[in-house]
Coordinates of C-alpha atoms and ligand atoms in Angstrom, one line a residue:
M1 CA 0.0 0.0 0.0
R2 CA 1.1 3.5 -0.8
T3 CA -0.3 6.9 0.3
T4 CA 0.8 10.5 0.7
V5 CA 0.1 10.8 4.4
G6 CA 0.0 7.7 6.7
I7 CA -2.0 8.5 9.8
I8 CA -1.7 6.4 12.9
G9 CA -4.7 6.6 15.2
A10 CA -8.4 7.5 14.7
G11 CA -8.9 9.8 17.7
P12 CA -9.9 13.4 17.1
A13 CA -6.4 14.3 15.8
G14 CA -6.1 11.5 13.2
L15 CA -9.7 11.8 12.0
L16 CA -9.7 15.5 11.6
L17 CA -6.3 15.4 9.8
A18 CA -7.7 12.9 7.3
R19 CA -10.7 15.3 6.7
L20 CA -8.5 18.4 6.3
L21 CA -6.3 16.5 3.8
H22 CA -9.3 15.1 1.9
N23 CA -10.6 18.6 1.5
A24 CA -7.3 19.7 0.0
D25 CA -7.2 16.7 -2.4
I26 CA -4.3 15.1 -0.5
D27 CA -4.7 11.3 0.0
S28 CA -4.2 9.6 3.3
V29 CA -4.7 6.2 5.0
V30 CA -5.8 6.0 8.7
L31 CA -4.8 3.0 10.8
E32 CA -6.7 2.5 14.0
C33 CA -6.0 -0.4 16.3
R34 CA -9.4 -0.4 18.0
D35 CA -12.8 -1.1 16.5
R36 CA -15.2 1.6 15.5
G37 CA -17.6 1.1 18.5
Y38 CA -14.8 1.5 20.9
V39 CA -13.5 4.7 19.4
E40 CA -17.0 6.2 19.2
R41 CA -17.9 5.3 22.8
R42 CA -14.7 6.3 24.7
Q43 CA -15.7 9.0 27.2
R44 CA -13.3 11.9 27.2
A45 CA -13.3 15.6 26.6
G46 CA -16.4 17.7 26.2
L47 CA -15.4 21.3 25.6
L48 CA -14.4 22.9 22.3
E49 CA -12.6 26.2 22.1
Q50 CA -13.9 28.9 19.6
G51 CA -11.0 28.0 17.2
T52 CA -11.8 24.3 17.3
V53 CA -15.5 25.1 16.5
D54 CA -14.5 27.3 13.6
V55 CA -12.1 24.6 12.2
L56 CA -14.8 21.9 12.4
R57 CA -17.3 24.1 10.6
T58 CA -14.8 25.1 7.8
A59 CA -13.9 21.4 7.4
G60 CA -17.6 20.7 6.7
V61 CA -18.2 18.6 9.8
G62 CA -20.0 21.2 12.0
G63 CA -23.6 20.6 11.1
R64 CA -24.7 18.4 14.0
M65 CA -22.4 20.3 16.4
D66 CA -24.2 23.5 15.5
R67 CA -27.6 21.8 16.0
E68 CA -26.9 19.9 19.2
G69 CA -23.9 21.5 20.8
L70 CA -24.4 24.0 23.7
R71 CA -22.7 27.4 23.3
H72 CA -21.5 28.8 26.5
D73 CA -20.6 32.4 27.0
G74 CA -19.5 32.1 30.6
I75 CA -18.3 29.9 33.4
E76 CA -18.8 30.0 37.2
L77 CA -16.0 29.9 39.8
R78 CA -17.0 28.8 43.3
F79 CA -15.0 29.2 46.4
A80 CA -15.8 30.0 50.1
R81 CA -19.4 29.1 49.2
R82 CA -19.5 32.2 46.9
R83 CA -20.3 32.2 43.2
H84 CA -18.5 34.3 40.6
R85 CA -19.5 34.3 37.0
V86 CA -16.7 34.9 34.4
D87 CA -18.3 36.5 31.3
L88 CA -16.1 34.9 28.7
S89 CA -17.7 36.7 25.7
A90 CA -17.6 40.2 27.3
L91 CA -14.0 39.7 28.4
T92 CA -12.7 38.4 25.1
G93 CA -14.6 40.5 22.6
G94 CA -17.1 37.8 21.7
S95 CA -15.4 34.4 22.0
S96 CA -17.3 31.5 23.5
V97 CA -16.9 27.8 24.0
M98 CA -19.0 24.8 22.9
V99 CA -20.1 21.8 24.9
Y100 CA -20.0 19.0 22.4
A101 CA -18.6 15.7 23.4
Q102 CA -15.4 14.2 21.9
T103 CA -17.5 11.0 21.2
E104 CA -19.8 13.1 19.0
V105 CA -16.9 14.8 17.2
C106 CA -15.4 11.4 16.4
K107 CA -18.7 9.9 15.2
D108 CA -19.3 12.8 12.8
L109 CA -15.8 12.6 11.4
I110 CA -15.9 8.8 11.0
E111 CA -19.3 8.8 9.3
L112 CA -18.0 11.5 6.8
Q113 CA -14.7 9.8 6.2
L114 CA -16.3 6.4 5.5
R115 CA -18.8 8.0 3.1
Q116 CA -16.3 10.3 1.3
G117 CA -12.7 10.0 2.1
G118 CA -9.6 7.9 2.0
P119 CA -9.3 4.5 3.7
L120 CA -9.9 4.4 7.4
L121 CA -9.0 0.9 8.7
F122 CA -10.2 -0.2 12.2
E123 CA -8.5 -3.0 14.0
A124 CA -5.3 -2.1 12.1
E125 CA -2.5 -1.8 14.6
A126 CA 0.7 0.1 13.7
L127 CA 3.7 -1.9 14.9
A128 CA 6.5 0.5 14.0
V129 CA 7.5 3.5 11.9
E130 CA 10.6 3.0 9.9
G131 CA 12.8 5.3 7.7
A132 CA 11.6 8.6 9.3
T133 CA 14.6 10.4 8.0
T134 CA 14.4 9.0 4.5
D135 CA 12.0 10.4 1.9
R136 CA 10.0 7.1 2.0
P137 CA 9.0 6.4 5.6
V138 CA 6.9 3.3 6.1
I139 CA 4.4 2.1 8.7
R140 CA 4.5 -1.6 9.5
F141 CA 1.1 -2.7 10.7
R142 CA -1.2 -5.7 11.4
H143 CA -4.7 -6.0 10.0
G144 CA -7.0 -9.0 9.8
G145 CA -4.3 -11.3 11.1
R146 CA -1.8 -10.3 8.4
E147 CA 1.2 -7.9 8.5
G148 CA 1.4 -5.1 6.0
V149 CA 3.5 -2.2 5.0
L150 CA 2.2 1.3 4.3
E151 CA 4.6 3.4 2.2
C152 CA 4.2 7.1 2.8
D153 CA 5.6 10.5 1.9
Y154 CA 4.8 11.6 5.5
V155 CA 3.7 9.8 8.6
V156 CA 1.7 11.6 11.3
G157 CA 1.6 9.8 14.7
C158 CA -1.9 10.6 16.1
D159 CA -1.8 7.5 18.3
G160 CA -2.2 9.0 21.7
F161 CA -0.1 8.8 24.8
R162 CA 0.5 5.1 24.6
G163 CA 1.1 4.9 20.9
V164 CA 4.2 3.6 19.0
S165 CA 5.1 6.6 16.8
R166 CA 6.9 8.5 19.6
T167 CA 9.3 5.6 20.0
A168 CA 10.5 6.0 16.5
I169 CA 12.3 9.2 17.5
P170 CA 15.8 8.2 18.9
A171 CA 16.0 8.7 22.7
G172 CA 19.2 10.7 22.2
L173 CA 17.2 13.3 20.2
S174 CA 14.2 13.4 22.5
R175 CA 13.5 15.5 25.6
V176 CA 10.6 14.8 27.9
F177 CA 9.2 17.4 30.3
E178 CA 6.9 16.0 32.8
R179 CA 4.9 16.6 36.0
T180 CA 2.6 14.2 37.8
Y181 CA 0.1 15.5 40.3
P182 CA -0.7 13.7 43.6
F183 CA -4.4 13.7 42.6
A184 CA -6.7 12.4 39.9
W185 CA -10.3 13.0 38.7
L186 CA -13.2 10.7 39.4
G187 CA -15.6 11.5 36.5
I188 CA -19.2 10.5 36.2
L189 CA -21.9 10.7 33.6
A190 CA -25.5 10.9 35.0
D191 CA -28.9 10.9 33.5
V192 CA -30.0 14.2 35.1
P193 CA -30.3 17.7 33.7
P194 CA -27.3 19.8 34.6
S195 CA -28.0 21.8 37.8
H196 CA -26.5 25.0 36.3
D197 CA -26.6 26.2 32.7
E198 CA -22.9 26.9 32.7
L199 CA -19.8 25.0 33.8
V200 CA -19.0 25.4 37.5
Y201 CA -15.4 25.1 38.8
A202 CA -15.3 24.8 42.6
R203 CA -12.4 25.2 44.9
H204 CA -13.1 23.6 48.3
E205 CA -11.2 22.6 51.4
R206 CA -12.0 19.0 50.7
G207 CA -10.8 19.2 47.1
F208 CA -11.8 20.4 43.6
A209 CA -15.2 19.7 42.0
L210 CA -16.5 20.4 38.4
L211 CA -20.0 20.5 37.2
S212 CA -20.1 20.0 33.4
M213 CA -22.6 18.5 31.0
R214 CA -23.0 16.6 27.8
S215 CA -26.6 17.6 26.8
P216 CA -29.6 19.3 28.4
A217 CA -30.4 15.8 29.8
V218 CA -27.0 14.5 30.8
S219 CA -24.6 15.8 33.4
R220 CA -20.9 15.2 33.6
L221 CA -19.3 15.8 37.0
Y222 CA -15.8 15.4 38.4
L223 CA -14.3 15.1 41.9
Q224 CA -10.7 15.5 42.8
V225 CA -9.6 12.2 44.4
P226 CA -6.1 11.0 45.5
A227 CA -3.9 9.6 42.8
G228 CA -4.3 5.8 42.5
T229 CA -8.0 5.8 43.5
D230 CA -10.1 3.0 42.2
A231 CA -13.5 4.2 40.9
G232 CA -15.1 1.1 42.6
E233 CA -14.2 2.5 46.0
W234 CA -16.9 5.2 45.5
S235 CA -20.5 4.3 45.8
D236 CA -23.0 6.4 43.8
E237 CA -24.4 7.9 47.0
A238 CA -20.9 8.9 48.3
I239 CA -20.1 10.6 45.0
W240 CA -23.3 12.7 45.1
D241 CA -22.8 13.6 48.8
E242 CA -19.2 14.7 48.1
L243 CA -20.2 16.7 45.0
A244 CA -23.0 18.4 46.9
R245 CA -20.6 19.3 49.7
R246 CA -17.9 20.8 47.5
L247 CA -20.3 22.6 45.2
E248 CA -22.4 24.1 48.1
T249 CA -23.2 27.8 48.0
A250 CA -24.4 30.3 50.5
D251 CA -27.6 30.8 48.5
D252 CA -30.4 28.3 47.7
W253 CA -28.7 26.5 44.8
T254 CA -29.0 22.7 45.0
L255 CA -27.4 19.8 43.1
A256 CA -29.9 17.6 41.3
R257 CA -29.0 13.8 41.5
G258 CA -29.8 11.1 39.0
P259 CA -28.7 7.6 37.9
I260 CA -24.9 7.4 37.3
T261 CA -24.3 5.6 33.9
A262 CA -20.5 5.7 33.9
K263 CA -17.7 6.2 36.4
S264 CA -13.9 6.4 35.8
V265 CA -10.7 7.8 37.2
T266 CA -8.2 9.8 35.1
P267 CA -4.7 10.6 36.4
M268 CA -3.5 14.2 36.2
R269 CA -0.3 14.8 34.4
S270 CA 1.6 17.4 32.3
H271 CA 3.9 15.9 29.7
V272 CA 5.6 17.3 26.6
H273 CA 7.8 15.5 24.2
E274 CA 10.3 17.6 22.2
P275 CA 10.7 17.7 19.3
M276 CA 7.4 17.0 17.7
R277 CA 9.0 16.1 14.3
H278 CA 11.7 13.8 13.3
G279 CA 12.4 13.9 9.5
R280 CA 9.1 13.0 7.9
L281 CA 7.5 11.7 11.1
F282 CA 5.2 14.3 12.8
L283 CA 3.6 13.8 16.2
A284 CA 0.2 15.3 16.9
G285 CA -2.1 15.5 19.9
D286 CA -1.7 13.3 23.0
A287 CA 1.2 11.4 21.2
A288 CA 3.3 14.5 21.9
H289 CA 1.7 16.1 24.9
I290 CA -0.7 15.7 27.8
V291 CA -2.3 18.4 29.9
P292 CA -4.1 18.0 33.2
L293 CA -7.9 18.0 32.5
T294 CA -8.7 21.2 34.4
G295 CA -8.1 23.6 31.5
A296 CA -10.0 21.4 29.0
K297 CA -7.2 21.8 26.5
G298 CA -6.3 18.3 25.4
L299 CA -8.6 17.9 22.4
N300 CA -8.2 21.5 21.4
L301 CA -4.4 21.2 21.3
A302 CA -4.7 18.0 19.1
V303 CA -6.8 20.1 16.7
G304 CA -4.2 22.8 16.6
D305 CA -1.4 20.4 15.8
V306 CA -3.2 18.8 12.8
V307 CA -4.4 22.1 11.4
T308 CA -0.7 23.3 11.6
F309 CA 0.4 20.1 9.8
A310 CA -2.3 20.3 7.1
R311 CA -1.6 24.0 6.4
A312 CA 2.2 23.3 6.2
L313 CA 1.7 20.5 3.7
I314 CA -0.8 22.5 1.6
H315 CA 1.8 25.4 1.6
Q316 CA 4.5 23.0 0.4
R317 CA 2.2 21.7 -2.4
R318 CA 1.3 25.2 -3.5
T319 CA 4.8 26.9 -3.3
G320 CA 7.2 24.0 -3.3
S321 CA 8.6 25.3 0.0
G322 CA 9.0 22.9 2.9
E323 CA 9.8 25.6 5.4
R324 CA 6.5 25.3 7.3
L325 CA 6.8 21.6 7.5
E326 CA 10.3 22.0 8.9
A327 CA 9.0 24.6 11.4
Y328 CA 6.2 22.3 12.5
S329 CA 7.6 21.4 15.9
E330 CA 8.5 24.9 16.9
T331 CA 5.2 26.3 15.7
C332 CA 3.2 23.7 17.6
L333 CA 5.3 23.8 20.8
R334 CA 4.7 27.6 21.2
R335 CA 1.0 26.9 21.6
V336 CA 1.5 23.7 23.5
W337 CA 3.6 25.4 26.2
Q338 CA 1.0 28.1 26.5
A339 CA -1.7 25.4 27.1
E340 CA 0.6 23.6 29.5
R341 CA 1.0 26.9 31.5
F342 CA -2.7 27.6 31.4
S343 CA -3.6 24.1 32.5
Y344 CA -1.0 24.1 35.3
E345 CA -2.3 27.5 36.6
M346 CA -6.0 26.4 36.5
T347 CA -5.0 23.1 38.3
T348 CA -3.0 24.8 41.1
L349 CA -5.6 27.5 41.4
L350 CA -8.4 25.1 42.2
H351 CA -7.1 21.8 43.6
R352 CA -6.1 21.0 47.1
A353 CA -2.6 19.7 47.2
P354 CA -2.2 17.0 49.9
D355 CA 0.9 18.8 51.3
A356 CA -0.5 22.3 51.1
T357 CA 0.4 24.5 54.1
P358 CA -2.1 27.1 55.5
F359 CA 0.1 29.7 53.8
D360 CA -0.5 28.0 50.4
E361 CA -4.2 27.9 51.0
R362 CA -4.4 31.6 51.7
I363 CA -2.4 32.3 48.6
Q364 CA -4.8 30.2 46.6
L365 CA -7.8 32.1 48.0
A366 CA -6.0 35.4 47.3
R367 CA -5.5 34.3 43.7
L368 CA -9.2 33.6 43.4
E369 CA -10.1 36.9 45.1
R370 CA -7.9 38.7 42.6
L371 CA -9.8 37.1 39.7
T372 CA -13.0 38.4 41.1
A373 CA -11.7 41.9 41.7
S374 CA -9.5 42.6 38.7
R375 CA -10.9 42.8 35.2
A376 CA -7.4 42.3 33.8
A377 CA -6.9 39.1 35.8
E378 CA -10.3 37.8 34.7
A379 CA -9.7 38.7 31.1
D380 CA -6.4 36.8 31.2
L381 CA -8.3 33.7 32.4
A382 CA -11.0 34.2 29.8
D383 CA -8.4 34.5 27.0
G384 CA -6.7 31.3 28.0
Y385 CA -10.0 29.4 28.5
T386 CA -11.6 30.3 25.2
G387 CA -8.4 29.6 23.2
L388 CA -4.8 30.4 22.7
P389 CA -3.4 31.9 19.4
W390 CA -2.9 29.3 16.7
E391 CA 0.3 30.1 14.7
Ligands
LIG1 P1 -6.5 9.8 21.3 O1 -7.9 10.3 21.4 O2 -5.9 9.1 22.5 O3 -6.5 8.9 20.0 C1 -5.4 8.1 19.7 C2 -5.9 6.9 18.9 O4 -4.8 6.1 18.5 C3 -5.1 4.8 18.6 N1 -3.8 4.0 18.7 C4 -3.3 3.3 17.6 N2 -3.8 3.0 16.4 C5 -3.1 2.2 15.6 N3 -1.9 1.6 16.0 C6 -1.4 1.9 17.2 N4 -0.2 1.3 17.6 C7 -2.1 2.7 18.1 N5 -1.9 3.2 19.4 C8 -3.0 3.9 19.7 C9 -6.0 4.7 19.8 O5 -6.8 3.6 19.9 C10 -6.8 6.0 19.7 O6 -8.0 5.8 19.0 O7 -5.5 11.0 20.9 P2 -5.7 12.3 20.1 O8 -6.4 12.1 18.8 O9 -4.4 13.0 20.2 O10 -6.8 13.2 21.0 C11 -6.5 13.7 22.2 C12 -7.7 13.7 23.1 O11 -8.3 12.5 23.1 C13 -7.3 14.0 24.6 O12 -6.4 15.1 24.6 C14 -8.5 14.4 25.5 O13 -9.6 13.6 25.4 C15 -7.9 14.5 26.9 N6 -8.9 14.0 27.9 C16 -9.9 14.9 28.3 N7 -9.9 16.2 27.9 C17 -10.8 17.0 28.4 O14 -10.8 18.2 28.0 N8 -11.8 16.6 29.2 C18 -11.9 15.3 29.7 O15 -12.8 14.9 30.4 C19 -10.9 14.4 29.2 N9 -10.9 13.1 29.6 C20 -8.9 12.7 28.4 C21 -9.9 12.2 29.3 C22 -7.9 11.8 28.1 C23 -7.8 10.5 28.6 N10 -6.7 9.7 28.2 C24 -5.6 10.2 27.5 C25 -6.5 8.3 28.5 C26 -10.0 11.0 29.7 C27 -8.9 10.1 29.4 C28 -9.0 8.7 30.0
LIG2 C1 -15.8 17.9 30.5 O1 -16.9 18.2 30.3 O2 -15.4 16.7 30.3 C2 -14.8 18.9 30.9 C3 -15.2 20.2 30.9 C4 -14.3 21.2 31.3 C5 -13.0 20.8 31.8 C6 -12.7 19.5 31.8 C7 -13.5 18.5 31.4 O3 -12.2 21.8 32.3

């Protein structure tokens, strides 16, 4: 098999890249090790930045998102039982975010790709990327019990944090920057209308809590728990009790409870692999970087990477100049590090560190007070939250 761009992984990064290339008449093949149902049902992110929304629309895959997604113009911060609304649109000159689940983004992209697009092979596992520094890199893969080779002009590793593509970059050329946090998030999906019409980020002495949603009928909520927690340790009742405690306000707001349909724990980590390119191998999305969930940046960063790659390849096709492809890693990393900074700041602003001193706690509260008292501080949060500059 031969193609122009071999894409490993059919998460949001790989699927969107295949779409962008198809729209530019550049052929690609996507190899995904899992089956379609698994990819479509994997519960993950839920919040799209303004730039991501615009890209999906321009790529011709925004129809259902515009009908079913929920546009949010603000978020609420809660601390010391007080509520403070951050008016994202007013602070950013009109930007907003969209609640539309990653599962739905993937379903829309898969449906379109299978109907009109290059090959998208499920249960096709990439085994290795070879020849990254030659002009004919190849992906060795296994599909339907047989091994195959996909010859490419370029390989884009969109295979997530546990993928194989990163390992094709020699250790001597790689640098990893990492931070693990001593806490994780216990996330639930519940069949109950969200108790507030915007997302609520709560800082509490017992730990962070987040009220989010997937639709007008389905709530998504998270609790900070110690790293290593097993979701099975938490009964449904204990989860609701703890959420109610951490989200409690001084007014008459209450948390509506309902049947919990999914429960899982996600570790919190910051991780950046540099560089993001080695010869003709490009890393995109979680394959190159992880952010703690607090800033809701993971999916949006993945989109930024593949847009940067697609634009660079289109530029090369039109002008013959490979300079943008060569600058891919530096271009992406500028935005990645801003997202890492933002996610780190949101995380330390709102979580309770197990070793926090009373001094640390007062500083945390002072940071929150500052956000409610200074329009400049609030505008900085709103800017980072709705989206960082692209290129
Ligand atoms: P993905 O979505 O992980 O997709 C990678 C795809 O590659 C496939 N794959 C391979 N395919 C072929 N051959 C191989 N050898 C392969 N190895 C792996 C995998 O099966 C998969 O389909 O990466 P991508 O596209 O870069 O997208 C990134 C986003 O998924 C991610 O940043 C966010 O979802 C992060 N994230 C969350 N973000 C939020 O804003 N809110 C959340 O609630 C949230 N929850 C999560 C998350 C990430 C999680 N991870 C990384 C495990 C929950 C989890 C559990
Ligand atoms: C989610 O709905 O999954 C979500 C929303 C906002 C975040 C993190 C996760 O900051």
